[in-house]
PDB file of C-alpha atoms in Angstrom:
ATOM      1  CA  GLY O   1       5.093   1.921  21.461  1.00 60.00           C
ATOM      2  CA  ALA O   2       4.238   1.050  17.933  1.00 65.00           C
ATOM      3  CA  VAL O   3       6.318  -1.784  16.628  1.00 80.00           C
ATOM      4  CA  VAL O   4       7.348  -2.446  13.059  1.00 86.00           C
ATOM      5  CA  SER O   5       8.598  -5.772  12.271  1.00 90.00           C
ATOM      6  CA  GLN O   6      10.767  -6.096   8.855  1.00 91.00           C
ATOM      7  CA  HIS O   7      11.850  -9.446   7.544  1.00 93.00           C
ATOM      8  CA  PRO O   8      14.429 -10.448   6.597  1.00 93.00           C
ATOM      9  CA  SER O   9      16.982  -8.823   8.370  1.00 88.00           C
ATOM     10  CA  ARG O  10      19.782 -10.138   6.077  1.00 90.00           C
ATOM     11  CA  VAL O  11      19.606 -11.708   2.573  1.00 94.00           C
ATOM     12  CA  ILE O  12      22.181 -12.688   0.080  1.00 95.00           C
ATOM     13  CA  CYS O  13      21.067 -13.486  -3.427  1.00 95.00           C
ATOM     14  CA  LYS O  14      22.589 -14.070  -6.676  1.00 96.00           C
ATOM     15  CA  SER O  15      22.507 -11.548  -9.440  1.00 96.00           C
ATOM     16  CA  GLY O  16      19.347 -11.738 -11.591  1.00 96.00           C
ATOM     17  CA  THR O  17      17.064 -13.365  -8.815  1.00 97.00           C
ATOM     18  CA  SER O  18      14.392 -11.265  -7.083  1.00 97.00           C
ATOM     19  CA  VAL O  19      14.281 -10.637  -3.444  1.00 97.00           C
ATOM     20  CA  LYS O  20      10.916  -9.696  -1.383  1.00 97.00           C
ATOM     21  CA  ILE O  21      11.215  -7.758   1.849  1.00 97.00           C
ATOM     22  CA  GLU O  22       8.154  -7.496   4.194  1.00 96.00           C
ATOM     23  CA  CYS O  23       7.291  -4.838   6.634  1.00 95.00           C
ATOM     24  CA  ARG O  24       4.614  -5.334   9.152  1.00 94.00           C
ATOM     25  CA  SER O  25       3.130  -3.030  11.632  1.00 90.00           C
ATOM     26  CA  LEU O  26       2.310  -5.311  14.578  1.00 89.00           C
ATOM     27  CA  ASP O  27       0.020  -3.518  16.877  1.00 84.00           C
ATOM     28  CA  PHE O  28      -1.243  -0.590  14.952  1.00 84.00           C
ATOM     29  CA  GLN O  29      -2.844  -0.004  11.364  1.00 85.00           C
ATOM     30  CA  ALA O  30      -0.663   1.945   9.030  1.00 84.00           C
ATOM     31  CA  THR O  31      -2.220   3.737   6.402  1.00 80.00           C
ATOM     32  CA  THR O  32       1.028   4.973   4.882  1.00 85.00           C
ATOM     33  CA  MET O  33       4.107   3.142   4.714  1.00 90.00           C
ATOM     34  CA  PHE O  34       7.571   4.302   3.470  1.00 90.00           C
ATOM     35  CA  TRP O  35      10.651   2.563   1.903  1.00 93.00           C
ATOM     36  CA  TYR O  36      14.033   3.877   2.279  1.00 91.00           C
ATOM     37  CA  ARG O  37      17.534   2.934   1.209  1.00 90.00           C
ATOM     38  CA  GLN O  38      20.777   3.661   2.978  1.00 81.00           C
ATOM     39  CA  PHE O  39      24.120   3.540   1.385  1.00 72.00           C
ATOM     40  CA  PRO O  40      27.068   3.308   3.573  1.00 68.00           C
ATOM     41  CA  LYS O  41      28.046   6.578   4.915  1.00 61.00           C
ATOM     42  CA  GLN O  42      24.971   8.120   3.354  1.00 65.00           C
ATOM     43  CA  SER O  43      21.797   9.342   4.998  1.00 68.00           C
ATOM     44  CA  LEU O  44      18.573   7.546   4.265  1.00 77.00           C
ATOM     45  CA  MET O  45      16.877   8.167   0.778  1.00 83.00           C
ATOM     46  CA  LEU O  46      13.156   8.010   0.520  1.00 85.00           C
ATOM     47  CA  MET O  47      12.491   5.488  -2.223  1.00 91.00           C
ATOM     48  CA  ALA O  48       8.656   5.417  -2.317  1.00 91.00           C
ATOM     49  CA  THR O  49       5.514   6.105  -0.466  1.00 88.00           C
ATOM     50  CA  SER O  50       2.960   3.367  -0.033  1.00 87.00           C
ATOM     51  CA  ASN O  51      -0.723   3.818   0.749  1.00 84.00           C
ATOM     52  CA  GLU O  52      -2.888   0.914   1.453  1.00 81.00           C
ATOM     53  CA  GLY O  53      -4.886  -0.181  -1.418  1.00 80.00           C
ATOM     54  CA  SER O  54      -3.345   2.109  -3.905  1.00 83.00           C
ATOM     55  CA  LYS O  55      -0.286   2.256  -5.979  1.00 87.00           C
ATOM     56  CA  ALA O  56       2.877   3.504  -4.502  1.00 91.00           C
ATOM     57  CA  THR O  57       4.363   6.827  -5.338  1.00 90.00           C
ATOM     58  CA  TYR O  58       8.026   6.568  -6.359  1.00 93.00           C
ATOM     59  CA  GLU O  59      10.663   9.272  -5.833  1.00 88.00           C
ATOM     60  CA  GLN O  60      12.537  10.688  -8.673  1.00 88.00           C
ATOM     61  CA  GLY O  61      15.119   8.380 -10.062  1.00 91.00           C
ATOM     62  CA  VAL O  62      13.521   5.077  -8.487  1.00 93.00           C
ATOM     63  CA  GLU O  63      12.533   2.537 -11.071  1.00 94.00           C
ATOM     64  CA  LYS O  64       9.052   1.429 -10.327  1.00 93.00           C
ATOM     65  CA  ASP O  65       9.530  -1.737 -12.492  1.00 94.00           C
ATOM     66  CA  LYS O  66      12.696  -2.458 -10.395  1.00 96.00           C
ATOM     67  CA  PHE O  67      11.388  -2.006  -6.959  1.00 97.00           C
ATOM     68  CA  LEU O  68       7.947  -3.259  -6.767  1.00 96.00           C
ATOM     69  CA  ILE O  69       5.860  -2.267  -3.822  1.00 94.00           C
ATOM     70  CA  ASN O  70       2.571  -3.744  -2.654  1.00 91.00           C
ATOM     71  CA  HIS O  71       0.580  -2.493   0.336  1.00 88.00           C
ATOM     72  CA  ALA O  72      -2.456  -4.903   0.471  1.00 82.00           C
ATOM     73  CA  SER O  73      -3.400  -4.441   3.869  1.00 88.00           C
ATOM     74  CA  LEU O  74      -3.223  -1.886   6.675  1.00 87.00           C
ATOM     75  CA  THR O  75      -0.616  -3.887   8.396  1.00 91.00           C
ATOM     76  CA  LEU O  76       1.655  -5.148   5.517  1.00 93.00           C
ATOM     77  CA  SER O  77       3.729  -3.662   2.832  1.00 93.00           C
ATOM     78  CA  THR O  78       6.216  -5.561   0.699  1.00 95.00           C
ATOM     79  CA  LEU O  79       9.190  -4.423  -1.297  1.00 97.00           C
ATOM     80  CA  THR O  80      10.419  -6.626  -4.216  1.00 97.00           C
ATOM     81  CA  VAL O  81      13.713  -6.101  -5.823  1.00 97.00           C
ATOM     82  CA  THR O  82      13.482  -7.547  -9.197  1.00 96.00           C
ATOM     83  CA  SER O  83      16.370  -8.955 -11.333  1.00 96.00           C
ATOM     84  CA  ALA O  84      18.743  -7.877  -8.668  1.00 96.00           C
ATOM     85  CA  HIS O  85      22.119  -6.690  -9.487  1.00 95.00           C
ATOM     86  CA  PRO O  86      25.265  -5.913  -7.270  1.00 94.00           C
ATOM     87  CA  GLU O  87      24.445  -2.231  -7.317  1.00 93.00           C
ATOM     88  CA  ASP O  88      21.223  -3.006  -5.606  1.00 94.00           C
ATOM     89  CA  SER O  89      23.227  -4.055  -2.447  1.00 92.00           C
ATOM     90  CA  SER O  90      22.285  -1.792   0.184  1.00 89.00           C
ATOM     91  CA  PHE O  91      20.391  -1.331   3.569  1.00 87.00           C
ATOM     92  CA  TYR O  92      16.707  -1.251   3.016  1.00 92.00           C
ATOM     93  CA  ILE O  93      14.341   0.315   5.804  1.00 90.00           C
ATOM     94  CA  CYS O  94      10.543   0.512   5.871  1.00 92.00           C
ATOM     95  CA  SER O  95       8.537   3.015   8.361  1.00 89.00           C
ATOM     96  CA  ALA O  96       5.074   3.294   8.997  1.00 87.00           C
ATOM     97  CA  THR O  97       2.664   6.191  10.464  1.00 79.00           C
ATOM     98  CA  THR O  98      -0.018   5.724  13.167  1.00 68.00           C
ATOM     99  CA  VAL O  99      -3.595   6.887  12.460  1.00 58.00           C
ATOM    100  CA  GLU O 100      -2.720   9.855  14.732  1.00 60.00           C
ATOM    101  CA  GLY O 101       0.240  10.908  12.746  1.00 57.00           C
ATOM    102  CA  GLY O 102       3.163  13.039  13.298  1.00 54.00           C
ATOM    103  CA  LYS O 103       5.564  10.056  14.175  1.00 65.00           C
ATOM    104  CA  LEU O 104       7.236   7.493  11.991  1.00 71.00           C
ATOM    105  CA  PHE O 105       8.075   4.189  13.373  1.00 79.00           C
ATOM    106  CA  PHE O 106      10.934   2.158  11.590  1.00 81.00           C
ATOM    107  CA  GLY O 107      11.691  -1.413  10.908  1.00 85.00           C
ATOM    108  CA  SER O 108      14.850  -2.936  11.829  1.00 80.00           C
ATOM    109  CA  GLY O 109      16.045  -2.965   8.243  1.00 86.00           C
ATOM    110  CA  THR O 110      17.152  -5.359   5.713  1.00 89.00           C
ATOM    111  CA  GLN O 111      20.971  -5.833   4.616  1.00 88.00           C
ATOM    112  CA  LEU O 112      20.701  -7.042   0.920  1.00 92.00           C
ATOM    113  CA  SER O 113      23.744  -8.347  -0.663  1.00 92.00           C
ATOM    114  CA  VAL O 114      23.770  -9.400  -4.344  1.00 95.00           C
ATOM    115  CA  LEU O 115      26.712 -11.474  -5.613  1.00 94.00           C
TER     116      LEU O 115
ATOM    117  CA  GLY X   1      16.115  21.521  -2.792  1.00 50.00           C
ATOM    118  CA  GLU X   2      15.877  20.169   0.733  1.00 57.00           C
ATOM    119  CA  ASP X   3      19.238  19.618   2.410  1.00 82.00           C
ATOM    120  CA  VAL X   4      20.082  18.289   6.191  1.00 88.00           C
ATOM    121  CA  GLU X   5      23.618  18.809   7.436  1.00 91.00           C
ATOM    122  CA  GLN X   6      25.144  17.308  10.479  1.00 93.00           C
ATOM    123  CA  SER X   7      28.800  16.515  11.551  1.00 90.00           C
ATOM    124  CA  LEU X   8      29.646  12.968  11.105  1.00 88.00           C
ATOM    125  CA  PHE X   9      31.533  12.207  14.416  1.00 93.00           C
ATOM    126  CA  LEU X  10      31.307  13.386  18.031  1.00 96.00           C
ATOM    127  CA  SER X  11      33.347  11.882  20.959  1.00 97.00           C
ATOM    128  CA  VAL X  12      32.481  12.620  24.704  1.00 97.00           C
ATOM    129  CA  ARG X  13      33.565  11.246  28.047  1.00 97.00           C
ATOM    130  CA  GLU X  14      30.938   9.360  30.124  1.00 97.00           C
ATOM    131  CA  GLY X  15      29.195  11.676  32.254  1.00 97.00           C
ATOM    132  CA  ASP X  16      29.833  14.668  30.189  1.00 97.00           C
ATOM    133  CA  SER X  17      27.090  16.232  27.982  1.00 97.00           C
ATOM    134  CA  SER X  18      26.743  15.678  24.173  1.00 97.00           C
ATOM    135  CA  VAL X  19      25.612  18.061  22.013  1.00 98.00           C
ATOM    136  CA  ILE X  20      24.866  17.233  18.390  1.00 98.00           C
ATOM    137  CA  ASN X  21      23.973  19.815  15.975  1.00 97.00           C
ATOM    138  CA  CYS X  22      22.093  20.077  12.744  1.00 96.00           C
ATOM    139  CA  THR X  23      21.387  22.537  10.013  1.00 95.00           C
ATOM    140  CA  TYR X  24      18.565  22.428   7.443  1.00 91.00           C
ATOM    141  CA  THR X  25      17.405  24.456   4.637  1.00 87.00           C
ATOM    142  CA  ASP X  26      13.801  24.226   4.042  1.00 81.00           C
ATOM    143  CA  SER X  27      12.144  27.056   5.869  1.00 79.00           C
ATOM    144  CA  SER X  28       8.656  25.334   5.463  1.00 79.00           C
ATOM    145  CA  SER X  29       9.728  22.402   7.819  1.00 76.00           C
ATOM    146  CA  THR X  30       6.661  21.336  10.070  1.00 78.00           C
ATOM    147  CA  TYR X  31       8.438  18.648  12.341  1.00 82.00           C
ATOM    148  CA  LEU X  32      11.996  17.923  13.054  1.00 88.00           C
ATOM    149  CA  TYR X  33      13.183  14.897  14.462  1.00 88.00           C
ATOM    150  CA  TRP X  34      16.067  13.003  16.210  1.00 93.00           C
ATOM    151  CA  TYR X  35      16.453   9.313  15.544  1.00 90.00           C
ATOM    152  CA  LYS X  36      19.004   6.974  17.175  1.00 90.00           C
ATOM    153  CA  GLN X  37      20.353   3.900  15.323  1.00 84.00           C
ATOM    154  CA  GLU X  38      22.305   1.511  17.254  1.00 80.00           C
ATOM    155  CA  PRO X  39      24.426  -1.109  15.706  1.00 72.00           C
ATOM    156  CA  GLY X  40      22.553  -3.578  13.761  1.00 60.00           C
ATOM    157  CA  ALA X  41      19.231  -2.203  14.641  1.00 64.00           C
ATOM    158  CA  GLY X  42      16.574   0.072  12.913  1.00 65.00           C
ATOM    159  CA  LEU X  43      15.915   3.712  13.844  1.00 77.00           C
ATOM    160  CA  GLN X  44      14.427   4.656  17.047  1.00 80.00           C
ATOM    161  CA  LEU X  45      12.682   7.824  17.397  1.00 80.00           C
ATOM    162  CA  LEU X  46      14.051   9.938  20.471  1.00 89.00           C
ATOM    163  CA  THR X  47      12.301  13.016  20.173  1.00 88.00           C
ATOM    164  CA  TYR X  48      10.661  15.419  17.816  1.00 86.00           C
ATOM    165  CA  ILE X  49       9.694  19.140  17.808  1.00 89.00           C
ATOM    166  CA  PHE X  50       7.232  21.209  16.212  1.00 86.00           C
ATOM    167  CA  SER X  51       8.588  24.066  14.096  1.00 85.00           C
ATOM    168  CA  ASN X  52       6.790  26.762  16.385  1.00 86.00           C
ATOM    169  CA  MET X  53       8.646  25.533  19.354  1.00 89.00           C
ATOM    170  CA  ASP X  54      11.930  26.689  20.614  1.00 92.00           C
ATOM    171  CA  MET X  55      12.930  24.038  23.128  1.00 95.00           C
ATOM    172  CA  LYS X  56      11.772  20.662  24.176  1.00 94.00           C
ATOM    173  CA  GLN X  57      13.119  18.718  27.054  1.00 95.00           C
ATOM    174  CA  ASP X  58      12.455  15.070  27.823  1.00 91.00           C
ATOM    175  CA  GLN X  59      14.446  13.632  30.645  1.00 94.00           C
ATOM    176  CA  ARG X  60      18.165  13.517  29.518  1.00 96.00           C
ATOM    177  CA  LEU X  61      17.388  15.004  26.308  1.00 96.00           C
ATOM    178  CA  THR X  62      16.893  18.657  25.225  1.00 97.00           C
ATOM    179  CA  VAL X  63      16.167  19.824  21.828  1.00 97.00           C
ATOM    180  CA  LEU X  64      16.718  23.349  20.836  1.00 97.00           C
ATOM    181  CA  LEU X  65      15.516  24.818  17.599  1.00 95.00           C
ATOM    182  CA  ASN X  66      16.582  28.064  16.007  1.00 94.00           C
ATOM    183  CA  LYS X  67      14.245  28.693  13.243  1.00 91.00           C
ATOM    184  CA  LYS X  68      15.821  31.860  12.056  1.00 92.00           C
ATOM    185  CA  ASP X  69      19.047  30.152  11.501  1.00 93.00           C
ATOM    186  CA  LYS X  70      17.510  26.675  10.594  1.00 93.00           C
ATOM    187  CA  HIS X  71      19.667  25.200  13.350  1.00 95.00           C
ATOM    188  CA  LEU X  72      18.529  22.297  15.294  1.00 96.00           C
ATOM    189  CA  SER X  73      20.659  20.539  18.426  1.00 97.00           C
ATOM    190  CA  LEU X  74      20.071  17.684  20.577  1.00 98.00           C
ATOM    191  CA  ARG X  75      21.804  17.730  24.025  1.00 98.00           C
ATOM    192  CA  ILE X  76      22.337  14.534  25.999  1.00 98.00           C
ATOM    193  CA  ALA X  77      23.113  15.078  29.582  1.00 98.00           C
ATOM    194  CA  ASP X  78      25.088  12.861  31.536  1.00 97.00           C
ATOM    195  CA  THR X  79      26.150  10.762  28.549  1.00 98.00           C
ATOM    196  CA  GLN X  80      26.401   6.981  29.351  1.00 97.00           C
ATOM    197  CA  THR X  81      28.198   4.156  27.091  1.00 95.00           C
ATOM    198  CA  GLY X  82      24.791   3.074  26.057  1.00 94.00           C
ATOM    199  CA  ASP X  83      24.281   6.298  24.277  1.00 96.00           C
ATOM    200  CA  SER X  84      26.978   5.276  21.715  1.00 95.00           C
ATOM    201  CA  ALA X  85      25.052   5.308  18.403  1.00 93.00           C
ATOM    202  CA  ILE X  86      24.448   7.076  15.420  1.00 90.00           C
ATOM    203  CA  TYR X  87      22.111   9.837  15.622  1.00 94.00           C
ATOM    204  CA  PHE X  88      19.940  11.178  12.813  1.00 91.00           C
ATOM    205  CA  CYS X  89      18.417  14.575  12.386  1.00 92.00           C
ATOM    206  CA  ALA X  90      15.615  14.597  10.096  1.00 88.00           C
ATOM    207  CA  GLU X  91      13.025  17.370   8.702  1.00 85.00           C
ATOM    208  CA  ALA X  92       9.484  16.994   7.559  1.00 79.00           C
ATOM    209  CA  THR X  93       7.886  19.270   5.008  1.00 67.00           C
ATOM    210  CA  GLY X  94       4.521  20.280   3.985  1.00 56.00           C
ATOM    211  CA  ALA X  95       1.231  19.908   5.906  1.00 52.00           C
ATOM    212  CA  GLY X  96       0.596  16.349   6.827  1.00 50.00           C
ATOM    213  CA  SER X  97       3.859  15.234   5.263  1.00 53.00           C
ATOM    214  CA  TYR X  98       5.753  12.312   6.700  1.00 57.00           C
ATOM    215  CA  GLN X  99       8.281  12.158   4.027  1.00 64.00           C
ATOM    216  CA  LEU X 100      11.391  12.897   5.759  1.00 73.00           C
ATOM    217  CA  THR X 101      14.817  14.275   4.520  1.00 79.00           C
ATOM    218  CA  PHE X 102      17.608  12.903   6.762  1.00 83.00           C
ATOM    219  CA  GLY X 103      20.864  13.929   7.561  1.00 86.00           C
ATOM    220  CA  LYS X 104      24.017  11.483   7.242  1.00 82.00           C
ATOM    221  CA  GLY X 105      23.994  10.979  10.994  1.00 89.00           C
ATOM    222  CA  THR X 106      26.386  11.730  13.757  1.00 93.00           C
ATOM    223  CA  LYS X 107      28.350   8.746  15.204  1.00 92.00           C
ATOM    224  CA  LEU X 108      28.364   9.417  18.908  1.00 96.00           C
ATOM    225  CA  SER X 109      31.378   7.543  20.645  1.00 96.00           C
ATOM    226  CA  VAL X 110      31.330   7.681  24.507  1.00 96.00           C
ATOM    227  CA  ILE X 111      34.681   7.146  26.273  1.00 95.00           C
ATOM    228  CA  PRO X 112      34.283   5.382  29.740  1.00 92.00           C
TER     229      PRO X 112
END
């Protein structure tokens, strides 16, 4: 099946620093990638939709200047958490669709801890 | 707004059947999904069903959809310890939409 690689799996950073998370589709071209955030005991919340070569579409309440998304190629999307604060600590997951559509394939997630 | 509800915990004995239930509110749902999340891992797509279907069976998995009641269930036959995980129900709405609304997940514990 289609594989989505997400890196890093875990990151600890100091407050005020920026963190970049990468999401790669390894064996297929992903025209659309999604970024989700999961709080403990909460469901996944969609943060933004990223289409290759265009600006990301952010969900209501998600700060686009805080969570920078770049989708420069059909196999790579990045999420940068800028000036991270402890409240940004969470589990971030990316997903991608295949050209055929109808299925979402997920990365393994990134646990971000901001001290 | 869209809302997906599922119970948070389920405990079954090994060999028994597990049934995980989910309700949703958006009647325009096109696809409904079941994902499995094992500890420390990402989400794995188990199965999905189109909104115009009532049932889908895939080996040990059976998905039932009651569109009138907006109720979705996942039945796992002959549950094994390896089935212990969190199971997420999700709905997709709108033509061509892959933006999913997830439930909070049901933690399935299998007792040996």
